[in-house]
Structures are given as structure tokens and as C-alpha cells.
PDB file of C-alpha atoms in Angstrom:
ATOM      1  CA  MET A   1      -8.629   3.442  15.148  1.00 29.00           C
ATOM      2  CA  LEU A   2      -8.744   1.545  11.889  1.00 32.00           C
ATOM      3  CA  ARG A   3     -10.714  -1.650  11.848  1.00 32.00           C
ATOM      4  CA  LYS A   4      -8.211  -4.429  11.246  1.00 29.00           C
ATOM      5  CA  SER A   5     -10.524  -6.067   8.715  1.00 27.00           C
ATOM      6  CA  LEU A   6     -10.352  -2.928   6.593  1.00 30.00           C
ATOM      7  CA  LEU A   7      -6.593  -2.507   6.632  1.00 33.00           C
ATOM      8  CA  LEU A   8      -5.002  -3.332   3.307  1.00 40.00           C
ATOM      9  CA  ILE A   9      -1.331  -2.912   2.551  1.00 42.00           C
ATOM     10  CA  PHE A  10      -0.692  -2.981  -1.172  1.00 43.00           C
ATOM     11  CA  PHE A  11       2.387  -2.367  -3.230  1.00 38.00           C
ATOM     12  CA  ILE A  12       1.639  -0.302  -6.307  1.00 36.00           C
ATOM     13  CA  SER A  13       4.058   1.574  -8.511  1.00 33.00           C
ATOM     14  CA  ASN A  14       4.184   5.321  -8.390  1.00 32.00           C
ATOM     15  CA  LEU A  15       7.345   6.196 -10.247  1.00 27.00           C
ATOM     16  CA  SER A  16       6.644   9.925 -10.237  1.00 28.00           C
ATOM     17  CA  PHE A  17       6.424  10.521  -6.509  1.00 27.00           C
ATOM     18  CA  GLY A  18       7.926   7.450  -4.878  1.00 29.00           C
ATOM     19  CA  ALA A  19       6.296   6.179  -1.717  1.00 30.00           C
ATOM     20  CA  GLN A  20       3.161   7.854  -0.498  1.00 31.00           C
ATOM     21  CA  GLU A  21       0.192   7.061   1.700  1.00 32.00           C
ATOM     22  CA  LEU A  22      -3.430   7.537   0.751  1.00 33.00           C
ATOM     23  CA  VAL A  23      -6.131   7.640   3.402  1.00 32.00           C
ATOM     24  CA  LEU A  24      -9.676   7.446   2.148  1.00 31.00           C
ATOM     25  CA  SER A  25     -13.112   6.847   3.545  1.00 30.00           C
ATOM     26  CA  ASP A  26     -14.527   3.395   2.878  1.00 34.00           C
ATOM     27  CA  SER A  27     -18.056   4.763   3.019  1.00 36.00           C
ATOM     28  CA  PRO A  28     -19.418   8.345   3.131  1.00 32.00           C
ATOM     29  CA  SER A  29     -21.649   7.355   6.039  1.00 33.00           C
ATOM     30  CA  GLU A  30     -18.927   5.796   8.190  1.00 36.00           C
ATOM     31  CA  ASN A  31     -15.842   7.112   9.924  1.00 31.00           C
ATOM     32  CA  GLU A  32     -13.725   4.018   9.397  1.00 33.00           C
ATOM     33  CA  GLN A  33     -10.881   4.484   6.983  1.00 33.00           C
ATOM     34  CA  ILE A  34      -8.645   2.330   4.832  1.00 37.00           C
ATOM     35  CA  VAL A  35      -4.950   2.883   4.392  1.00 38.00           C
ATOM     36  CA  VAL A  36      -3.344   1.958   1.084  1.00 41.00           C
ATOM     37  CA  LEU A  37       0.434   2.135   0.932  1.00 40.00           C
ATOM     38  CA  LEU A  38       1.879   2.860  -2.493  1.00 37.00           C
ATOM     39  CA  PRO A  39       5.651   2.423  -2.534  1.00 37.00           C
ATOM     40  CA  CYS A  40       7.628   2.306  -5.766  1.00 34.00           C
ATOM     41  CA  ALA A  41       7.512  -1.429  -6.415  1.00 38.00           C
ATOM     42  CA  SER A  42       5.978  -2.505  -9.666  1.00 40.00           C
ATOM     43  CA  LYS A  43       6.288  -1.826 -13.354  1.00 45.00           C
ATOM     44  CA  ASP A  44       2.582  -1.318 -13.856  1.00 46.00           C
ATOM     45  CA  GLY A  45       0.517  -0.353 -10.853  1.00 54.00           C
ATOM     46  CA  ALA A  46      -2.591   1.702 -10.281  1.00 69.00           C
ATOM     47  CA  ALA A  47      -5.388   2.267  -7.804  1.00 74.00           C
ATOM     48  CA  GLU A  48      -8.583   3.951  -8.941  1.00 79.00           C
ATOM     49  CA  PHE A  49     -11.295   5.470  -6.782  1.00 78.00           C
ATOM     50  CA  ASP A  50     -14.794   6.585  -7.655  1.00 81.00           C
ATOM     51  CA  ALA A  51     -16.343   9.982  -6.934  1.00 82.00           C
ATOM     52  CA  GLU A  52     -17.273   8.863  -3.407  1.00 81.00           C
ATOM     53  CA  GLY A  53     -13.729   7.779  -2.614  1.00 77.00           C
ATOM     54  CA  LYS A  54     -14.392   4.053  -2.839  1.00 80.00           C
ATOM     55  CA  LEU A  55     -11.686   1.828  -4.264  1.00 81.00           C
ATOM     56  CA  VAL A  56     -12.958   0.412  -7.575  1.00 88.00           C
ATOM     57  CA  ARG A  57      -9.793  -0.853  -9.279  1.00 88.00           C
ATOM     58  CA  ILE A  58      -6.489  -2.366  -8.197  1.00 86.00           C
ATOM     59  CA  SER A  59      -3.893  -3.253 -10.798  1.00 86.00           C
ATOM     60  CA  VAL A  60      -0.441  -4.498  -9.850  1.00 84.00           C
ATOM     61  CA  MET A  61       1.728  -6.310 -12.380  1.00 85.00           C
ATOM     62  CA  GLU A  62       5.345  -7.459 -12.384  1.00 83.00           C
ATOM     63  CA  SER A  63       5.939  -6.593  -8.748  1.00 77.00           C
ATOM     64  CA  SER A  64       8.674  -8.292  -6.746  1.00 73.00           C
ATOM     65  CA  ARG A  65       7.147  -7.354  -3.380  1.00 72.00           C
ATOM     66  CA  ILE A  66       3.707  -8.929  -3.404  1.00 78.00           C
ATOM     67  CA  ARG A  67       4.137 -12.317  -1.713  1.00 83.00           C
ATOM     68  CA  SER A  68       0.481 -13.323  -1.446  1.00 88.00           C
ATOM     69  CA  ILE A  69      -3.029 -11.972  -1.914  1.00 89.00           C
ATOM     70  CA  PRO A  70      -4.254 -10.431   1.373  1.00 86.00           C
ATOM     71  CA  SER A  71      -7.627 -11.807   2.414  1.00 86.00           C
ATOM     72  CA  GLU A  72      -8.582  -8.228   3.342  1.00 83.00           C
ATOM     73  CA  VAL A  73      -9.041  -7.489  -0.360  1.00 87.00           C
ATOM     74  CA  GLY A  74     -12.475  -9.035   0.075  1.00 90.00           C
ATOM     75  CA  SER A  75     -13.445  -6.075   2.295  1.00 86.00           C
ATOM     76  CA  PHE A  76     -13.533  -3.668  -0.653  1.00 88.00           C
ATOM     77  CA  ALA A  77     -17.173  -4.152  -1.584  1.00 88.00           C
ATOM     78  CA  GLY A  78     -17.064  -1.614  -4.411  1.00 91.00           C
ATOM     79  CA  LEU A  79     -14.134  -3.185  -6.240  1.00 93.00           C
ATOM     80  CA  ILE A  80     -14.886  -3.643  -9.946  1.00 95.00           C
ATOM     81  CA  LYS A  81     -11.525  -4.727 -11.377  1.00 95.00           C
ATOM     82  CA  LEU A  82      -8.736  -6.665  -9.684  1.00 94.00           C
ATOM     83  CA  ASN A  83      -5.604  -7.358 -11.706  1.00 93.00           C
ATOM     84  CA  LEU A  84      -2.683  -9.026  -9.903  1.00 92.00           C
ATOM     85  CA  ALA A  85      -1.110 -10.798 -12.874  1.00 94.00           C
ATOM     86  CA  GLN A  86       2.533 -11.602 -13.582  1.00 93.00           C
ATOM     87  CA  ASN A  87       3.853 -11.115 -10.061  1.00 89.00           C
ATOM     88  CA  GLN A  88       6.621 -13.683  -9.922  1.00 84.00           C
ATOM     89  CA  ALA A  89       7.007 -13.506  -6.144  1.00 87.00           C
ATOM     90  CA  MET A  90       3.317 -14.210  -5.450  1.00 91.00           C
ATOM     91  CA  TYR A  91       2.581 -17.580  -3.860  1.00 94.00           C
ATOM     92  CA  GLY A  92      -0.185 -18.992  -1.675  1.00 96.00           C
ATOM     93  CA  HIS A  93      -3.874 -19.658  -2.165  1.00 97.00           C
ATOM     94  CA  ILE A  94      -6.600 -17.565  -3.724  1.00 97.00           C
ATOM     95  CA  PRO A  95      -8.478 -16.115  -0.724  1.00 96.00           C
ATOM     96  CA  LYS A  96     -12.068 -17.281  -0.316  1.00 97.00           C
ATOM     97  CA  SER A  97     -12.919 -13.705   0.634  1.00 95.00           C
ATOM     98  CA  LEU A  98     -12.674 -12.653  -3.015  1.00 97.00           C
ATOM     99  CA  GLY A  99     -16.059 -14.309  -3.419  1.00 97.00           C
ATOM    100  CA  SER A 100     -17.538 -11.374  -1.470  1.00 96.00           C
ATOM    101  CA  LEU A 101     -16.681  -8.862  -4.205  1.00 96.00           C
ATOM    102  CA  SER A 102     -20.148  -8.848  -5.724  1.00 95.00           C
ATOM    103  CA  GLU A 103     -19.453  -5.879  -8.025  1.00 97.00           C
ATOM    104  CA  LEU A 104     -16.351  -7.420  -9.581  1.00 98.00           C
ATOM    105  CA  ILE A 105     -16.408  -7.718 -13.373  1.00 98.00           C
ATOM    106  CA  LEU A 106     -12.739  -8.615 -13.951  1.00 98.00           C
ATOM    107  CA  LEU A 107     -10.506 -10.892 -11.910  1.00 98.00           C
ATOM    108  CA  THR A 108      -7.124 -11.668 -13.400  1.00 97.00           C
ATOM    109  CA  LEU A 109      -4.505 -13.526 -11.355  1.00 97.00           C
ATOM    110  CA  HIS A 110      -2.644 -15.286 -14.141  1.00 97.00           C
ATOM    111  CA  SER A 111       1.096 -15.941 -14.383  1.00 96.00           C
ATOM    112  CA  ASN A 112       1.866 -16.132 -10.671  1.00 96.00           C
ATOM    113  CA  HIS A 113       2.744 -19.096  -8.427  1.00 96.00           C
ATOM    114  CA  LEU A 114      -0.672 -19.502  -6.805  1.00 97.00           C
ATOM    115  CA  ASN A 115      -1.529 -22.984  -5.561  1.00 98.00           C
ATOM    116  CA  GLY A 116      -4.359 -24.841  -3.932  1.00 98.00           C
ATOM    117  CA  PRO A 117      -7.921 -25.144  -5.221  1.00 98.00           C
ATOM    118  CA  ILE A 118     -10.057 -22.588  -7.009  1.00 98.00           C
ATOM    119  CA  PRO A 119     -12.371 -21.337  -4.233  1.00 98.00           C
ATOM    120  CA  THR A 120     -15.977 -22.370  -4.748  1.00 97.00           C
ATOM    121  CA  GLU A 121     -16.889 -18.934  -3.384  1.00 98.00           C
ATOM    122  CA  LEU A 122     -15.924 -17.399  -6.727  1.00 98.00           C
ATOM    123  CA  GLY A 123     -19.185 -18.820  -8.029  1.00 97.00           C
ATOM    124  CA  GLY A 124     -20.931 -16.015  -6.167  1.00 96.00           C
ATOM    125  CA  LEU A 125     -19.399 -13.244  -8.297  1.00 97.00           C
ATOM    126  CA  SER A 126     -22.620 -12.675 -10.208  1.00 96.00           C
ATOM    127  CA  ASN A 127     -21.302  -9.690 -12.190  1.00 98.00           C
ATOM    128  CA  LEU A 128     -18.009 -11.267 -13.232  1.00 98.00           C
ATOM    129  CA  LYS A 129     -17.282 -11.205 -16.960  1.00 98.00           C
ATOM    130  CA  ILE A 130     -13.609 -12.184 -17.139  1.00 98.00           C
ATOM    131  CA  LEU A 131     -11.817 -14.755 -14.970  1.00 98.00           C
ATOM    132  CA  ARG A 132      -8.143 -15.378 -15.744  1.00 98.00           C
ATOM    133  CA  LEU A 133      -6.331 -17.818 -13.460  1.00 98.00           C
ATOM    134  CA  GLY A 134      -3.997 -19.416 -16.001  1.00 98.00           C
ATOM    135  CA  HIS A 135      -0.275 -20.146 -15.620  1.00 98.00           C
ATOM    136  CA  ASN A 136      -0.305 -20.924 -11.912  1.00 98.00           C
ATOM    137  CA  LYS A 137      -0.122 -24.152  -9.914  1.00 98.00           C
ATOM    138  CA  LEU A 138      -3.772 -24.491  -8.983  1.00 98.00           C
ATOM    139  CA  THR A 139      -4.947 -27.979  -8.045  1.00 98.00           C
ATOM    140  CA  GLY A 140      -8.191 -29.854  -7.534  1.00 98.00           C
ATOM    141  CA  ARG A 141     -11.293 -29.787  -9.683  1.00 98.00           C
ATOM    142  CA  ILE A 142     -12.892 -26.976 -11.624  1.00 98.00           C
ATOM    143  CA  PRO A 143     -15.791 -25.825  -9.406  1.00 98.00           C
ATOM    144  CA  SER A 144     -19.115 -26.506 -11.088  1.00 97.00           C
ATOM    145  CA  GLY A 145     -20.392 -23.369  -9.330  1.00 97.00           C
ATOM    146  CA  LEU A 146     -18.550 -21.237 -11.873  1.00 97.00           C
ATOM    147  CA  ALA A 147     -21.520 -21.998 -14.117  1.00 96.00           C
ATOM    148  CA  ARG A 148     -23.527 -19.542 -12.003  1.00 97.00           C
ATOM    149  CA  LEU A 149     -21.539 -16.687 -13.535  1.00 98.00           C
ATOM    150  CA  LYS A 150     -24.035 -16.033 -16.306  1.00 97.00           C
ATOM    151  CA  LYS A 151     -22.361 -12.802 -17.432  1.00 98.00           C
ATOM    152  CA  MET A 152     -18.963 -14.408 -17.976  1.00 98.00           C
ATOM    153  CA  THR A 153     -17.427 -14.016 -21.433  1.00 98.00           C
ATOM    154  CA  GLU A 154     -13.948 -15.417 -20.710  1.00 98.00           C
ATOM    155  CA  LEU A 155     -12.786 -18.301 -18.538  1.00 98.00           C
ATOM    156  CA  SER A 156      -9.046 -18.970 -18.720  1.00 98.00           C
ATOM    157  CA  LEU A 157      -7.637 -21.697 -16.467  1.00 98.00           C
ATOM    158  CA  GLU A 158      -4.810 -22.945 -18.691  1.00 98.00           C
ATOM    159  CA  ASP A 159      -1.434 -24.263 -17.522  1.00 98.00           C
ATOM    160  CA  ASN A 160      -2.350 -25.386 -14.020  1.00 98.00           C
ATOM    161  CA  LEU A 161      -2.606 -28.768 -12.290  1.00 98.00           C
ATOM    162  CA  LEU A 162      -6.392 -29.055 -12.374  1.00 98.00           C
ATOM    163  CA  GLU A 163      -7.793 -32.573 -12.528  1.00 98.00           C
ATOM    164  CA  GLY A 164     -11.052 -34.434 -12.780  1.00 98.00           C
ATOM    165  CA  GLU A 165     -13.709 -34.027 -15.405  1.00 98.00           C
ATOM    166  CA  ILE A 166     -14.759 -30.831 -17.128  1.00 98.00           C
ATOM    167  CA  PRO A 167     -18.006 -29.734 -15.423  1.00 98.00           C
ATOM    168  CA  SER A 168     -20.860 -30.104 -17.877  1.00 97.00           C
ATOM    169  CA  GLU A 169     -22.459 -27.075 -16.203  1.00 97.00           C
ATOM    170  CA  LEU A 170     -19.996 -24.830 -18.061  1.00 97.00           C
ATOM    171  CA  GLY A 171     -22.229 -25.415 -21.062  1.00 97.00           C
ATOM    172  CA  ASP A 172     -24.841 -23.242 -19.348  1.00 96.00           C
ATOM    173  CA  LEU A 173     -22.843 -20.007 -19.747  1.00 97.00           C
ATOM    174  CA  PRO A 174     -24.783 -18.185 -22.473  1.00 97.00           C
ATOM    175  CA  LEU A 175     -22.308 -15.344 -23.065  1.00 98.00           C
ATOM    176  CA  LEU A 176     -19.070 -17.336 -22.930  1.00 98.00           C
ATOM    177  CA  GLU A 177     -16.795 -16.448 -25.853  1.00 98.00           C
ATOM    178  CA  TRP A 178     -13.442 -17.769 -24.676  1.00 98.00           C
ATOM    179  CA  LEU A 179     -12.832 -21.044 -22.804  1.00 98.00           C
ATOM    180  CA  ASN A 180      -9.246 -22.173 -22.233  1.00 98.00           C
ATOM    181  CA  LEU A 181      -8.700 -25.260 -20.070  1.00 98.00           C
ATOM    182  CA  SER A 182      -5.546 -26.466 -21.838  1.00 98.00           C
ATOM    183  CA  GLN A 183      -2.370 -27.787 -20.186  1.00 98.00           C
ATOM    184  CA  ASN A 184      -3.960 -29.340 -17.119  1.00 98.00           C
ATOM    185  CA  LYS A 185      -4.628 -32.894 -15.940  1.00 98.00           C
ATOM    186  CA  LEU A 186      -8.298 -33.010 -16.856  1.00 98.00           C
ATOM    187  CA  SER A 187      -9.726 -36.426 -17.642  1.00 98.00           C
ATOM    188  CA  GLY A 188     -12.904 -38.012 -18.960  1.00 97.00           C
ATOM    189  CA  SER A 189     -14.802 -37.016 -22.049  1.00 97.00           C
ATOM    190  CA  ILE A 190     -15.672 -33.568 -23.384  1.00 97.00           C
ATOM    191  CA  PRO A 191     -19.172 -32.677 -22.144  1.00 97.00           C
ATOM    192  CA  PRO A 192     -21.655 -32.558 -25.047  1.00 96.00           C
ATOM    193  CA  LYS A 193     -23.216 -29.474 -23.467  1.00 96.00           C
ATOM    194  CA  LEU A 194     -20.183 -27.418 -24.517  1.00 96.00           C
ATOM    195  CA  GLY A 195     -21.539 -27.742 -28.033  1.00 95.00           C
ATOM    196  CA  GLY A 196     -24.428 -25.526 -27.000  1.00 95.00           C
ATOM    197  CA  LEU A 197     -22.234 -22.520 -26.246  1.00 96.00           C
ATOM    198  CA  ARG A 198     -23.496 -20.381 -29.106  1.00 95.00           C
ATOM    199  CA  SER A 199     -21.355 -17.357 -28.231  1.00 97.00           C
ATOM    200  CA  LEU A 200     -18.133 -19.374 -28.070  1.00 97.00           C
ATOM    201  CA  GLU A 201     -15.372 -18.178 -30.401  1.00 97.00           C
ATOM    202  CA  ASN A 202     -12.294 -19.848 -28.919  1.00 97.00           C
ATOM    203  CA  LEU A 203     -12.105 -23.266 -27.229  1.00 98.00           C
ATOM    204  CA  ARG A 204      -8.866 -24.871 -26.053  1.00 98.00           C
ATOM    205  CA  LEU A 205      -8.810 -28.211 -24.275  1.00 98.00           C
ATOM    206  CA  ASP A 206      -5.462 -29.533 -25.559  1.00 98.00           C
ATOM    207  CA  GLN A 207      -2.710 -31.087 -23.436  1.00 98.00           C
ATOM    208  CA  ASN A 208      -4.993 -32.835 -20.976  1.00 98.00           C
ATOM    209  CA  ASP A 209      -5.884 -36.504 -20.460  1.00 97.00           C
ATOM    210  CA  LEU A 210      -9.275 -36.328 -22.119  1.00 97.00           C
ATOM    211  CA  THR A 211     -10.750 -39.411 -23.750  1.00 95.00           C
ATOM    212  CA  GLY A 212     -13.508 -40.253 -26.184  1.00 84.00           C
TER     213      GLY A 212
END
């Protein structure tokens, strides 16, 4: 029997063979398995596994079948890259369970119809380097906990409905090269601490309600 918490149904393109089913071991020391369904559904889709059979990368773009992000994605502890961008049929919230993916270095969910707040749990992704959540309908404030992501080089949250002030803690990201918070509803003044981002190469804060 498969543990329900480890069951993930994903739609990934495989234009060469059509639909197929992969069954792999989640851990060499356990008997539980994960089933990943790969029907022909997206223009650009891929799943990558390491030498031990662990899922390390999921990339699904321009799919018409992915309606939401399954919370079970958070069960794949070895996942390094998760790219679910430009899926026009994808709605719903960003699952809090993604904050459990401690090995993740890239999380890109841009250009979907995701709504709700940015989960504070994402602040626990200590290895994350790139976070792209732009061009959605995310609401609420930018979590100050994102400043705990000391390895982050890119933070892109543009074209959402985010409000409140820009967290001054973002000025504590020593490796940040790209910061795009444009086209939101952010208010208040620009935190002086952003001036201390010595690695910053691109900063966009336009089309907000900033003052000062």
C-alpha cells in the first residue's frame, strides 16, 4: 500500500511515449513508493531523479491540466528545483508544505493565477537561491521571514496584489542580486537598509504606492 501522504499525481509532458507511469522508491531504506503519472499534457515538462531514485527536479510549464499545487509536493524531501510557471489553469494557494523542502534551491511559480498570502513557511528554505512568484494574484504582506534566506540571489514578486510596507529585513540578504517588487500595492517609504545590498544589480519598485 502506498502511503497517502507520499502519493503525488503530476502532469508532465512526454511527447515521445505518451502516457506512462513511473514507480520509484522514495528512500533506499524504505519500502514505501511514490507514483508519478506522466500523461502528455504540457509543452515543457520534465522529472529528474538522482542516482538513488529520489525525485530532485519537477518542471511543468504551459500545462492546461494542472489546476492547483498539490500539498503532497512537500513530501519530496530531496527536491532541489521546482518549476511550475506559466500554467494558465493553475489557481489556489501556495501550499505551506513547500516550506518543508529544505534542499530546494529554485522555486518558480510565476505567471499563474495563484492567490492568497505568501506562506511564512517559505522562510525556512535555507538553501533557496531563486524565488519567482511574480504575475499572480498573491495578497497580504511580504513575509519578513524571507530575510532568513541568506543564500537568495533573486526575489521576484512583481505584478501581484501585495500590500503593506517593504520589510526592512530584506536589506539583510547579502547575496541578493535581483529584487523586483514592482506592480503591487506596497506603501510607505523605501527602507534605507536596501541601500546596503552590495550585491544588488537590479532593483524595481515601480508602480506601487510608495512615498517619501
